Short mmCIF file of C-alpha atoms and ligand atoms in Angstrom, two decimals:
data_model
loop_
_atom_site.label_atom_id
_atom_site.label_comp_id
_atom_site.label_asym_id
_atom_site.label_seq_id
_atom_site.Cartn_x
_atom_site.Cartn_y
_atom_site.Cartn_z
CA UNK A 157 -29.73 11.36 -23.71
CA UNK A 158 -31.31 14.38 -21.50
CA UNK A 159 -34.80 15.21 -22.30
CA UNK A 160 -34.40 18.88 -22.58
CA UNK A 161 -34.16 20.19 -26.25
CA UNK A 162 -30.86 20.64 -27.19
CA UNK A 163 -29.72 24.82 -28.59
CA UNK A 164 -28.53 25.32 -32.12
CA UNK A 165 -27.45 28.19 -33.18
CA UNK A 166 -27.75 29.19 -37.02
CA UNK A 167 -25.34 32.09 -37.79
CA UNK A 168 -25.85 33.66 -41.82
CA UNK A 169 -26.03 36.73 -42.99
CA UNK A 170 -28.96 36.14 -45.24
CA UNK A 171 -32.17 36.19 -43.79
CA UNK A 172 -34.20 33.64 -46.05
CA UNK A 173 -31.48 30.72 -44.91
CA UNK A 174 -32.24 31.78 -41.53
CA UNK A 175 -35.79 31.29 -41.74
CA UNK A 176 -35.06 27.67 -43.99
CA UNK A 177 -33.02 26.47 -40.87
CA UNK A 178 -35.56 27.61 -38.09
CA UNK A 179 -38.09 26.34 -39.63
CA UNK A 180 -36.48 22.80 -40.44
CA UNK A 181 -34.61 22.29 -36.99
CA UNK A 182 -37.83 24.18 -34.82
CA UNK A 183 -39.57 20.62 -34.63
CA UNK A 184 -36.80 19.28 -32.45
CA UNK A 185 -34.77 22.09 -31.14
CA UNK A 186 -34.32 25.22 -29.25
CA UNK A 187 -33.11 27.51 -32.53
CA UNK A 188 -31.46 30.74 -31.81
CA UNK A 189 -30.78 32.86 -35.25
CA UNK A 190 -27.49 35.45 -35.34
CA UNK A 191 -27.41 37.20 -38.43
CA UNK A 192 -23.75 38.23 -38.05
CA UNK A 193 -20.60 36.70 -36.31
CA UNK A 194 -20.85 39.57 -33.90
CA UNK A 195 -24.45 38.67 -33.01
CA UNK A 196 -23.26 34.94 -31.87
CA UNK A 197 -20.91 36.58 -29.75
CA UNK A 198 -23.55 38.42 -27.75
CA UNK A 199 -26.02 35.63 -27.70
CA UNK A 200 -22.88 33.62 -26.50
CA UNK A 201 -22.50 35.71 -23.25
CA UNK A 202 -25.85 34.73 -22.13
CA UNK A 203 -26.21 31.18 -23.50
CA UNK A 204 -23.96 28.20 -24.66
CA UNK A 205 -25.47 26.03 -27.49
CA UNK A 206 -25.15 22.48 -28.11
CA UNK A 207 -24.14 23.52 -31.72
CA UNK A 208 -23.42 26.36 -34.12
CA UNK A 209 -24.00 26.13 -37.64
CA UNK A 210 -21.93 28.71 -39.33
CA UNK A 211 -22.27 30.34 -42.40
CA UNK A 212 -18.66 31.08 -44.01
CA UNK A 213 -19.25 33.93 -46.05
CA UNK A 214 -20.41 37.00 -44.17
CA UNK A 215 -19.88 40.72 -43.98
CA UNK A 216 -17.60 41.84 -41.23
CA UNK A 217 -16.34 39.34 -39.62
CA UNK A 218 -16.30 35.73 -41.39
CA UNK A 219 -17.14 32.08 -40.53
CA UNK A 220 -13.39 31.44 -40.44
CA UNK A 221 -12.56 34.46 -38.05
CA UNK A 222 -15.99 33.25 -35.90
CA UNK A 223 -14.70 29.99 -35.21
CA UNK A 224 -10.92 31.18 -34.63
CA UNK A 225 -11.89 33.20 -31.78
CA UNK A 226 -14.55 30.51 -30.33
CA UNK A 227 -11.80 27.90 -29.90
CA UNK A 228 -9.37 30.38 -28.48
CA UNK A 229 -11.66 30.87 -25.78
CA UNK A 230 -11.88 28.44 -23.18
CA UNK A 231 -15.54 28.92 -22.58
CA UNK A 232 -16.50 28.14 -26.26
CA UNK A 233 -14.06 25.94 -27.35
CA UNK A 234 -15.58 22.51 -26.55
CA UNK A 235 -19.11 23.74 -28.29
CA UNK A 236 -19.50 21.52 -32.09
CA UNK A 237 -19.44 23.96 -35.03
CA UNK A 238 -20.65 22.91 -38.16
CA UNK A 239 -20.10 25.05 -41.62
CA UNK A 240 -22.60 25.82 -43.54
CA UNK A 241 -21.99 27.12 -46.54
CA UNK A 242 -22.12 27.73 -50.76
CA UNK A 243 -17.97 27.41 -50.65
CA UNK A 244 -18.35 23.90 -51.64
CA UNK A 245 -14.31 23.94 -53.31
CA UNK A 246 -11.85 21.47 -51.24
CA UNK A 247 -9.99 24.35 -49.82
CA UNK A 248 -12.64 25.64 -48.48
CA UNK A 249 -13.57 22.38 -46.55
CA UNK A 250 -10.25 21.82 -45.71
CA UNK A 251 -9.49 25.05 -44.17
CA UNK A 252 -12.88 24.61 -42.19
CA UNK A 253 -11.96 21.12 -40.81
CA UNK A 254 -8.82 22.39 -39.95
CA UNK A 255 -9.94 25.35 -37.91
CA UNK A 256 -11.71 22.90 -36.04
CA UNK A 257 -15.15 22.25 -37.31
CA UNK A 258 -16.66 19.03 -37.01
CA UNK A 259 -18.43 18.66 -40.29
CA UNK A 260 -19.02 20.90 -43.05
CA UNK A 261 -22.36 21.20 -45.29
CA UNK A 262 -22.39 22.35 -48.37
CA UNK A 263 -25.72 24.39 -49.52
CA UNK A 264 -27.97 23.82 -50.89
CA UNK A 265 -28.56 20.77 -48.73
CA UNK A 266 -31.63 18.45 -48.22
CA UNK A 267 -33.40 18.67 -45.20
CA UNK A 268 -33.83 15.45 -44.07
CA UNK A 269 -29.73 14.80 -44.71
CA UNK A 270 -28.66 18.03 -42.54
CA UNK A 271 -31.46 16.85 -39.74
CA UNK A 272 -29.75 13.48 -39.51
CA UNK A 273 -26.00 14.38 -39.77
CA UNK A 274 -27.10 16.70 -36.93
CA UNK A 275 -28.44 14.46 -34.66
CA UNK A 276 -25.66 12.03 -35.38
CA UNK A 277 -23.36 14.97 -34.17
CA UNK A 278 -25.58 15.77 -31.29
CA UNK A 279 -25.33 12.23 -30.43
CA UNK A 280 -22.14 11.71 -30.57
CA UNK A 281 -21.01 14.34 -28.36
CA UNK A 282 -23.75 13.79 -25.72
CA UNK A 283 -22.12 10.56 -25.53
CA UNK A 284 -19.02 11.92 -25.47
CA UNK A 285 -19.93 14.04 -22.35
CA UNK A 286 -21.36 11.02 -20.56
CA UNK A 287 -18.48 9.17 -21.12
CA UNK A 288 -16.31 11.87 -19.74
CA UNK A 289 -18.69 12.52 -16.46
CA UNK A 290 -18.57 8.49 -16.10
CA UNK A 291 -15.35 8.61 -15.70
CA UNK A 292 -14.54 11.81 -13.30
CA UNK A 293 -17.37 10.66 -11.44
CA UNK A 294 -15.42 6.78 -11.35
CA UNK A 295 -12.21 8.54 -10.48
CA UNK A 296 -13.78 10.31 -7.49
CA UNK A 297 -15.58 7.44 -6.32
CA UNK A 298 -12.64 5.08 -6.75
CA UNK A 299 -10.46 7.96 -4.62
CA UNK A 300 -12.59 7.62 -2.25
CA UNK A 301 -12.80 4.00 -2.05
CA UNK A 302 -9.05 3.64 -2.00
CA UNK A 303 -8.63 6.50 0.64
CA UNK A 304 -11.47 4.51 2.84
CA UNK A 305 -9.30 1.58 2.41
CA UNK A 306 -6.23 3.49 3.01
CA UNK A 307 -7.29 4.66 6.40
CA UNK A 308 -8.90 1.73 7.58
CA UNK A 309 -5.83 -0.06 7.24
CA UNK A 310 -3.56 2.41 8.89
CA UNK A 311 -6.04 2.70 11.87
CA UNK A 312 -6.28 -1.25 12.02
CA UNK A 313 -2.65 -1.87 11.92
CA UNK A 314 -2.08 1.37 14.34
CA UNK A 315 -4.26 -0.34 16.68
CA UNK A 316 -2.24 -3.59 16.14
CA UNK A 317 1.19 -2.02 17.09
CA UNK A 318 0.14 -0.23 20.05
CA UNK A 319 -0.98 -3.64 21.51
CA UNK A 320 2.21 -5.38 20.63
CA UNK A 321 3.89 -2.27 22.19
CA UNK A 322 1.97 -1.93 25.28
CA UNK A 323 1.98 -5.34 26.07
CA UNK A 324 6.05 -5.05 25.59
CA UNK A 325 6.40 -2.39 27.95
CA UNK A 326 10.11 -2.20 27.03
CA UNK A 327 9.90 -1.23 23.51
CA UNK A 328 8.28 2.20 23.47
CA UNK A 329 8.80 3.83 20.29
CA UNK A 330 10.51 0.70 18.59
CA UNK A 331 7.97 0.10 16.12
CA UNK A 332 7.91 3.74 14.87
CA UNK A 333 11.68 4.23 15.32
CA UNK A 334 12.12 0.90 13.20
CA UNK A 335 10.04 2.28 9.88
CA UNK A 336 12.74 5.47 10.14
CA UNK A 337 15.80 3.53 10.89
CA UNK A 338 14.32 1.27 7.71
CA UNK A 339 13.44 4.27 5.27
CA UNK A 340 16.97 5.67 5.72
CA UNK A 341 19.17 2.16 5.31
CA UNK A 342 16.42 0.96 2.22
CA UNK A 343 16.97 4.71 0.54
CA UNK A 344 21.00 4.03 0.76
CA UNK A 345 20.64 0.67 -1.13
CA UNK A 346 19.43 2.34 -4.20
CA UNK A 347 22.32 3.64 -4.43
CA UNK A 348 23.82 -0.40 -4.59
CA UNK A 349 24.35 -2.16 -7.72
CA UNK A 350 23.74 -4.97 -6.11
CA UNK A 351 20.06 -4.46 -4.75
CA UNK A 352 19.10 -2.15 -6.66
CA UNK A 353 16.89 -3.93 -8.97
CA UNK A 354 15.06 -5.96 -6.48
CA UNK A 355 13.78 -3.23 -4.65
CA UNK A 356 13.07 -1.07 -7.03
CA UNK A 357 10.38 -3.78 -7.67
CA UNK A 358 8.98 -2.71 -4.25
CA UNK A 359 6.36 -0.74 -3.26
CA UNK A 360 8.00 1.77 -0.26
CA UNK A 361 5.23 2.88 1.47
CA UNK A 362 4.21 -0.54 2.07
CA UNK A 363 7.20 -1.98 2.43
CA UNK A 364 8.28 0.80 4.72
CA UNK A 365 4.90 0.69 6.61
CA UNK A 366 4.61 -3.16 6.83
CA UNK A 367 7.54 -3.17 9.30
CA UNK A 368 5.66 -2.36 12.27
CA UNK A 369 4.32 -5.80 12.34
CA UNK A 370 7.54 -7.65 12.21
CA UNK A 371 6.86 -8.34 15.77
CA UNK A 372 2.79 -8.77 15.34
CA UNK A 373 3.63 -12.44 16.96
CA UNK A 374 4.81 -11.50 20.44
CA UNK A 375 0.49 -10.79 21.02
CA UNK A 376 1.01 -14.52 21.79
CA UNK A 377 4.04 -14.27 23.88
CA UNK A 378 2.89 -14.49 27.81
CA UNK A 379 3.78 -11.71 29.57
CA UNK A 380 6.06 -13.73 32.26
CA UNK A 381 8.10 -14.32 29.24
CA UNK A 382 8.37 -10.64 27.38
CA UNK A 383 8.96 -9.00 30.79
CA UNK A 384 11.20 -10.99 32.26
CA UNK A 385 13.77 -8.81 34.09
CA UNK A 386 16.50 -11.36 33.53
CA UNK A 387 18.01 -13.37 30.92
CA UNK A 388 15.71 -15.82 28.92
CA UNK A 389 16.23 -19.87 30.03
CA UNK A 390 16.49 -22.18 26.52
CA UNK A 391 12.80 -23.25 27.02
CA UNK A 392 11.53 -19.28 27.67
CA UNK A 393 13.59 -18.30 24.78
CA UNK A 394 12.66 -21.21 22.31
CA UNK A 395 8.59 -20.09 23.25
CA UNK A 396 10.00 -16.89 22.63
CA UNK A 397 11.07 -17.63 18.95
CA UNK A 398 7.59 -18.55 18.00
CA UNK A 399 6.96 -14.85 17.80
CA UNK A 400 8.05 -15.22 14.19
CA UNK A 401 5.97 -18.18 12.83
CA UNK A 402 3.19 -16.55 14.70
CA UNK A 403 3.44 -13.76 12.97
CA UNK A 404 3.18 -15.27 9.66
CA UNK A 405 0.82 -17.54 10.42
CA UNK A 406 -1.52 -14.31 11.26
CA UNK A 407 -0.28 -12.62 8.12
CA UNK A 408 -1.05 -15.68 5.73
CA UNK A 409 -4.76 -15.61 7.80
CA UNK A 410 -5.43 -12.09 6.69
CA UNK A 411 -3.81 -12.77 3.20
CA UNK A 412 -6.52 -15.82 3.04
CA UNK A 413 -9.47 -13.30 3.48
CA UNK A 414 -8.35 -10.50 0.83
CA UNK A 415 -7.18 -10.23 -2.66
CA UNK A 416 -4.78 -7.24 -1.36
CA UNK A 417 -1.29 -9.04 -0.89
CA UNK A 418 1.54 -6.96 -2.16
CA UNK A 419 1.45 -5.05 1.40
CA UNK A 420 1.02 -7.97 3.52
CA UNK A 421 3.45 -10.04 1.59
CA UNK A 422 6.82 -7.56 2.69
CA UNK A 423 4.87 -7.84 5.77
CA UNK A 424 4.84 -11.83 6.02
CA UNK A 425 8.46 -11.58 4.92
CA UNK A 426 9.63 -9.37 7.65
CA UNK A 427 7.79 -10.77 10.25
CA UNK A 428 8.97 -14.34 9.13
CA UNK A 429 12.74 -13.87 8.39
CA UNK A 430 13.61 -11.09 10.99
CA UNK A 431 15.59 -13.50 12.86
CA UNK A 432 17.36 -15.55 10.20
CA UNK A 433 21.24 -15.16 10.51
CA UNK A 434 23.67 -14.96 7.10
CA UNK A 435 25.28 -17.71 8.64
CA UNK A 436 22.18 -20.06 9.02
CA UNK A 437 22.60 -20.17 12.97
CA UNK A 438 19.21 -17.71 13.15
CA UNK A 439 15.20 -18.78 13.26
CA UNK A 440 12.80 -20.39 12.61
CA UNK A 441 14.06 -21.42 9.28
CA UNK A 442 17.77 -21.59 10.03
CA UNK A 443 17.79 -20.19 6.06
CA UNK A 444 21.47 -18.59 5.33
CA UNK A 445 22.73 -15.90 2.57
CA UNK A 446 20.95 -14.84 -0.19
CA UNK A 447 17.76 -17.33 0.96
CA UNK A 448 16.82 -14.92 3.54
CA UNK A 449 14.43 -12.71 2.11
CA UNK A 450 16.28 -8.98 1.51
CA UNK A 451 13.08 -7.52 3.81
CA UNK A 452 14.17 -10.17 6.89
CA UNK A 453 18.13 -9.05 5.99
CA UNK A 454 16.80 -5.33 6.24
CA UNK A 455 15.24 -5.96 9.37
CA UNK A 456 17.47 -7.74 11.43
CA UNK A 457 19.59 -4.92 11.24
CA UNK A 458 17.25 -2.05 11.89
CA UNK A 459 15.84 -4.36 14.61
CA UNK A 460 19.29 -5.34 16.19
CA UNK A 461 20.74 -1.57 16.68
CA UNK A 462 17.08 -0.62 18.06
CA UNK A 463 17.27 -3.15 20.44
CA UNK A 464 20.96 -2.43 20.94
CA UNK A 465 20.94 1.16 21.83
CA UNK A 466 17.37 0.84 23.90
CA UNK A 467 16.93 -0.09 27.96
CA UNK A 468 15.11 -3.68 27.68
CA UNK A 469 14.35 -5.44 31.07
CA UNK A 470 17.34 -7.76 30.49
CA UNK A 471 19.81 -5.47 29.57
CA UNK A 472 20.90 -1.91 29.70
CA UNK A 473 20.75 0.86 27.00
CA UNK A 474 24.39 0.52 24.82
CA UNK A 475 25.62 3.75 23.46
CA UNK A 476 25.34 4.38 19.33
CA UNK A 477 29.16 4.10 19.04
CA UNK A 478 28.93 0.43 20.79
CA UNK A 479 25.87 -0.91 18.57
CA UNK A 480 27.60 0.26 15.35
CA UNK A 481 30.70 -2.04 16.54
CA UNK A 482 28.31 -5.03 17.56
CA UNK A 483 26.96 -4.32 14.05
CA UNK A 484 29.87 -4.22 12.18
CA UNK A 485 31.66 -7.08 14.22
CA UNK A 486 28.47 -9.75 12.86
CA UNK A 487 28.83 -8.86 9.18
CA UNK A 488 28.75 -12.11 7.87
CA UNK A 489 27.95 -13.99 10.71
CA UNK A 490 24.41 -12.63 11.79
CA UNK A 491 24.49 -9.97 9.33
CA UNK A 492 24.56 -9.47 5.35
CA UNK A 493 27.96 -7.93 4.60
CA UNK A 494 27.01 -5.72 2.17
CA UNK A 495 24.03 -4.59 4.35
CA UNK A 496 26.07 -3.45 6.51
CA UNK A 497 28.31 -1.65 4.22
CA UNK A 498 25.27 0.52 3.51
CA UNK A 499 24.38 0.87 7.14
CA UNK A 500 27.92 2.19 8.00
CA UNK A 501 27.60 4.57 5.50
CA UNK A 502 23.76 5.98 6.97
CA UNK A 503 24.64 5.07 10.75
CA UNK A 504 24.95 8.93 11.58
CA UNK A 505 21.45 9.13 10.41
CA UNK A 506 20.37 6.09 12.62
CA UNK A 507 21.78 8.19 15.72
CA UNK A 508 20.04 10.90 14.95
CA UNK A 509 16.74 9.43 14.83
CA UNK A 510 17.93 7.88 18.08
CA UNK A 511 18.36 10.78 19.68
CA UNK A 512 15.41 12.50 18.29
CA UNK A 513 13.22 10.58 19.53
P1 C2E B 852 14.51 -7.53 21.20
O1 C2E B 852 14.80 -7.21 22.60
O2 C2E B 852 13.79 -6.51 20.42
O3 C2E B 852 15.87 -7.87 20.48
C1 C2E B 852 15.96 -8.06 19.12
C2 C2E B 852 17.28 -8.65 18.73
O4 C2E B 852 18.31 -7.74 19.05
C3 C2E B 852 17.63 -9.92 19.48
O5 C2E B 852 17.04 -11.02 18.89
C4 C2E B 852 19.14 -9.92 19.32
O6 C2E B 852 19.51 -10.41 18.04
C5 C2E B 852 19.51 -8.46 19.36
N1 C2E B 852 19.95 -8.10 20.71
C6 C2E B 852 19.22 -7.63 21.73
N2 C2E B 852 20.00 -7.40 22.81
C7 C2E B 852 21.24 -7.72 22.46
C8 C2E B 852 22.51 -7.68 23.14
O7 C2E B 852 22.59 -7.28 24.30
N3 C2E B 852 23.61 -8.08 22.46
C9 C2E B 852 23.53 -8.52 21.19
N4 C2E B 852 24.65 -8.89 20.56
N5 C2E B 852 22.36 -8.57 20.50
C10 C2E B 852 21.24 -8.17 21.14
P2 C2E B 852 16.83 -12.35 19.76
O8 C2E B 852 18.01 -12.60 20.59
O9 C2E B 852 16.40 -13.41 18.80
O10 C2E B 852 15.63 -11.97 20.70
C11 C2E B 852 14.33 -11.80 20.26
C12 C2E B 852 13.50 -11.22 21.34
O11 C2E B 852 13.49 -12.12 22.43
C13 C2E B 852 14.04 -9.93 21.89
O12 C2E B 852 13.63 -8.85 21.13
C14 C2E B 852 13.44 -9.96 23.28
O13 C2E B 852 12.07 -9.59 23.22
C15 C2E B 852 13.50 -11.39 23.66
N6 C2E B 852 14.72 -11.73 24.40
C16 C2E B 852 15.92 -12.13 23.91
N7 C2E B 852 16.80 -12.36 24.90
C17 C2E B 852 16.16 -12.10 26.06
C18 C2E B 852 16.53 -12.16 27.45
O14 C2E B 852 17.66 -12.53 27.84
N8 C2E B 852 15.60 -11.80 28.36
C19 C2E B 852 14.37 -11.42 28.00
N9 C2E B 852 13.49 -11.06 28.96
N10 C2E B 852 13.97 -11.35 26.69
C20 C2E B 852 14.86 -11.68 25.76
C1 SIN B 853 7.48 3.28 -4.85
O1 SIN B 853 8.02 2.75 -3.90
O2 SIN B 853 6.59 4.13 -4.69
C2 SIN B 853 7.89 2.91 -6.23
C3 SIN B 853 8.10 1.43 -6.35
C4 SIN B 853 6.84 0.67 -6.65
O3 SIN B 853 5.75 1.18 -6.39
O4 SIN B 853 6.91 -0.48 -7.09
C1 SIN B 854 11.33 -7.03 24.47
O1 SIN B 854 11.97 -6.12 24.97
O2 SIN B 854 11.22 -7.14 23.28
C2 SIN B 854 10.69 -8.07 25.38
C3 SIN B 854 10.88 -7.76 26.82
C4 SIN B 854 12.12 -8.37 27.37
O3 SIN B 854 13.19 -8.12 26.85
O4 SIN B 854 12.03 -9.11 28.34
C1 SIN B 855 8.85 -17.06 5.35
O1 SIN B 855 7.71 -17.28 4.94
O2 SIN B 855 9.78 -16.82 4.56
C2 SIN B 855 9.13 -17.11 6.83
C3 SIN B 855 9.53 -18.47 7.35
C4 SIN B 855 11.03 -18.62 7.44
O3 SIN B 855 11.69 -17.92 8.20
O4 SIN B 855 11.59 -19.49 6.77
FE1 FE B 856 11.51 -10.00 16.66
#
């Protein structure tokens, strides 16, 4: 509790209980004495109390009008009022409870009683207040935290993907292309039956985001490799596939150091799976249908028409119209049928992010 001495306010229209309540409270508190409603209205303007005791029964305007227009202003509402008053019937109380008072003492009263329900009050609601700042001042700092963590992250993996990208000279834009191409086929397949419930289960920011490292492994790639001009021999290409298990391997590595997984687990997936074909023929797993993770199923169809329709140093850029057929022609072979379904239906949308980039 603050040092300072709390305010009380002791509103009655007679003087003598005005002078009993000073001189009781005065000990412990700052007492300010209204001897009208109209009086704690003015002292009001200029300063707010920890508590009002209120007298019910005045001239002019009553306890029960006082406290009406109190709590229907914002500034006053959240201050304690406590009645004070001869009306000791159950009505009475009632109505005062009702109106919003937090307790309601019946006069005459003992001293010693009204000092300690008052300080129980006071207590209370001091408590209540420090609970309440605890908690903004938690929700700030956590906001804060999270945001920190947020952008750290972001910069971190940015910093990751331009590496990947620079050192694969061919693939400029790719990675950014990939989380559009991604967004737009993954929005589709909610409206599926059939994969709707799984990734509604997903988080799509990160899942969305966590695509730019499917291809975190070609860091390890040599260059004489990712650059060649011409086609890949089987050895070249079978270094080439490591890309994947690299990739997870790095993933799992970073998973090992943090308690943070649900982001780098789509991530691990992606990177990992990618390659996999519906058929089993893909890598590294050789996994077939449904076993493929739905994130590596996603992918290897965002990744294949990026590749597809982009200049790479062993092949040339294919037009939209020709990916969509190379597409369409491995449904069920490299591709998940009913994946690409839904990308036939958003493929317009897939050229235009083509050609706005
Ligand atoms: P990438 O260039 O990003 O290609 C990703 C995937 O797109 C390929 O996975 C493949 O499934 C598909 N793809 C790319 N070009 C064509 C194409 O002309 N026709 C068809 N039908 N599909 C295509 P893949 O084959 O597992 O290759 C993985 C990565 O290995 C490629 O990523 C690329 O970096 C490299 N790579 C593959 N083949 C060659 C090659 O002949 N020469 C060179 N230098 N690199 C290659
Ligand atoms: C979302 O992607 O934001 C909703 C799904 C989730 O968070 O699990
Ligand atoms: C890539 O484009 O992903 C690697 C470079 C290449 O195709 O040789
Ligand atoms: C994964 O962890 O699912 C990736 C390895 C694989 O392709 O089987
Ligand atoms: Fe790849």
């Amino acid at each position: 509790m603050k040092n300072t001495r709390k305010k009380i306010f002791i509103v009655d229209d007679v003087p003598a209980n005005l002078s009993i309540g000073r001189n009781l409270l005065k000990e412990f508190y700052d007492v300010y004495p209204a001897p009208s409603a109209a009086k704690l209205f003015e002292i009001l303007e200029k300063v707010i109390p920890d508590l009002v005791l209120l007298d019910i029964d005045m001239p002019e305007m009553d306890g029960y009008q006082a406290i009406k227009i109190m709590k229907a202003d914002t500034r006053f509402r959240d201050i304690p009022v406590i009645f004070l008053t001869a009306k000791d019937d159950e009505a009475s109380e009632m109505e005062g409870f009702d109106l919003g008072a937090l307790d309601y003492i019946t006069k005459p009263f003992s001293g010693p009683l009204l000092l300690r329900r008052i300080s129980n009050l006071l207590l209370i609601e001091q408590q209540k207040h420090d609970l309440k700042d605890y908690a903004d001042n938690l929700e700030v700092k956590v906001k804060e935290k999270t945001d920190e963590i947020y952008n750290l992250q972001n910069a971190i993996l940015a910093t990751v993907t331009d590496l990947v990208e620079f050192r694969d000279k061919s693939t400029g834009g790719h990675i950014i292309r990939t989380q559009r191409y991604l967004k737009v086929l993954v929005d589709e397949l909610f409206n599926w039956e059939e994969y709707k419930e799984e990734i509604e289960k997903w988080n799509m920011d990160f899942f969305v985001t966590s695509a730019q490292l499917h291809d975190v492994g070609k860091i390890a790639i040599t260059d004489l490799i990712l650059n060649k001009p011409g086609k890949l021999d089987p050895e070249e290409f079978e270094i080439m596939k490591t890309h994947t298990t690299v990739g997870v391997e790095a993933t799992e590595r970073i998973m090992n150091e943090t308690k943070e997984h649900s982001f780098l687990l789509h991530a691990l997936l992606i990177a990992g799976t990618h390659h996999e074909k519906w058929d089993g023929s893909g890598y590294p797993g050789g996994l077939s249908g449904k076993n493929i993770p739905l994130e590596g199923r996603l992918m290897a169809i965002v990744d294949v028409y990026d590749a597809l329709v982009s200049e790479r140093p062993y092949k040339k850029a294919f037009d939209h119209e020709k990916a969509c057929g190379i597409i369409e022609e491995n449904a069920g072979s490299h591709f998940d049928p009913t994946l690409v379904e839904v990308f036939k239906k958003v493929k317009d949308m897939f050229e235009k992010i083509k050609n706005d980039f």
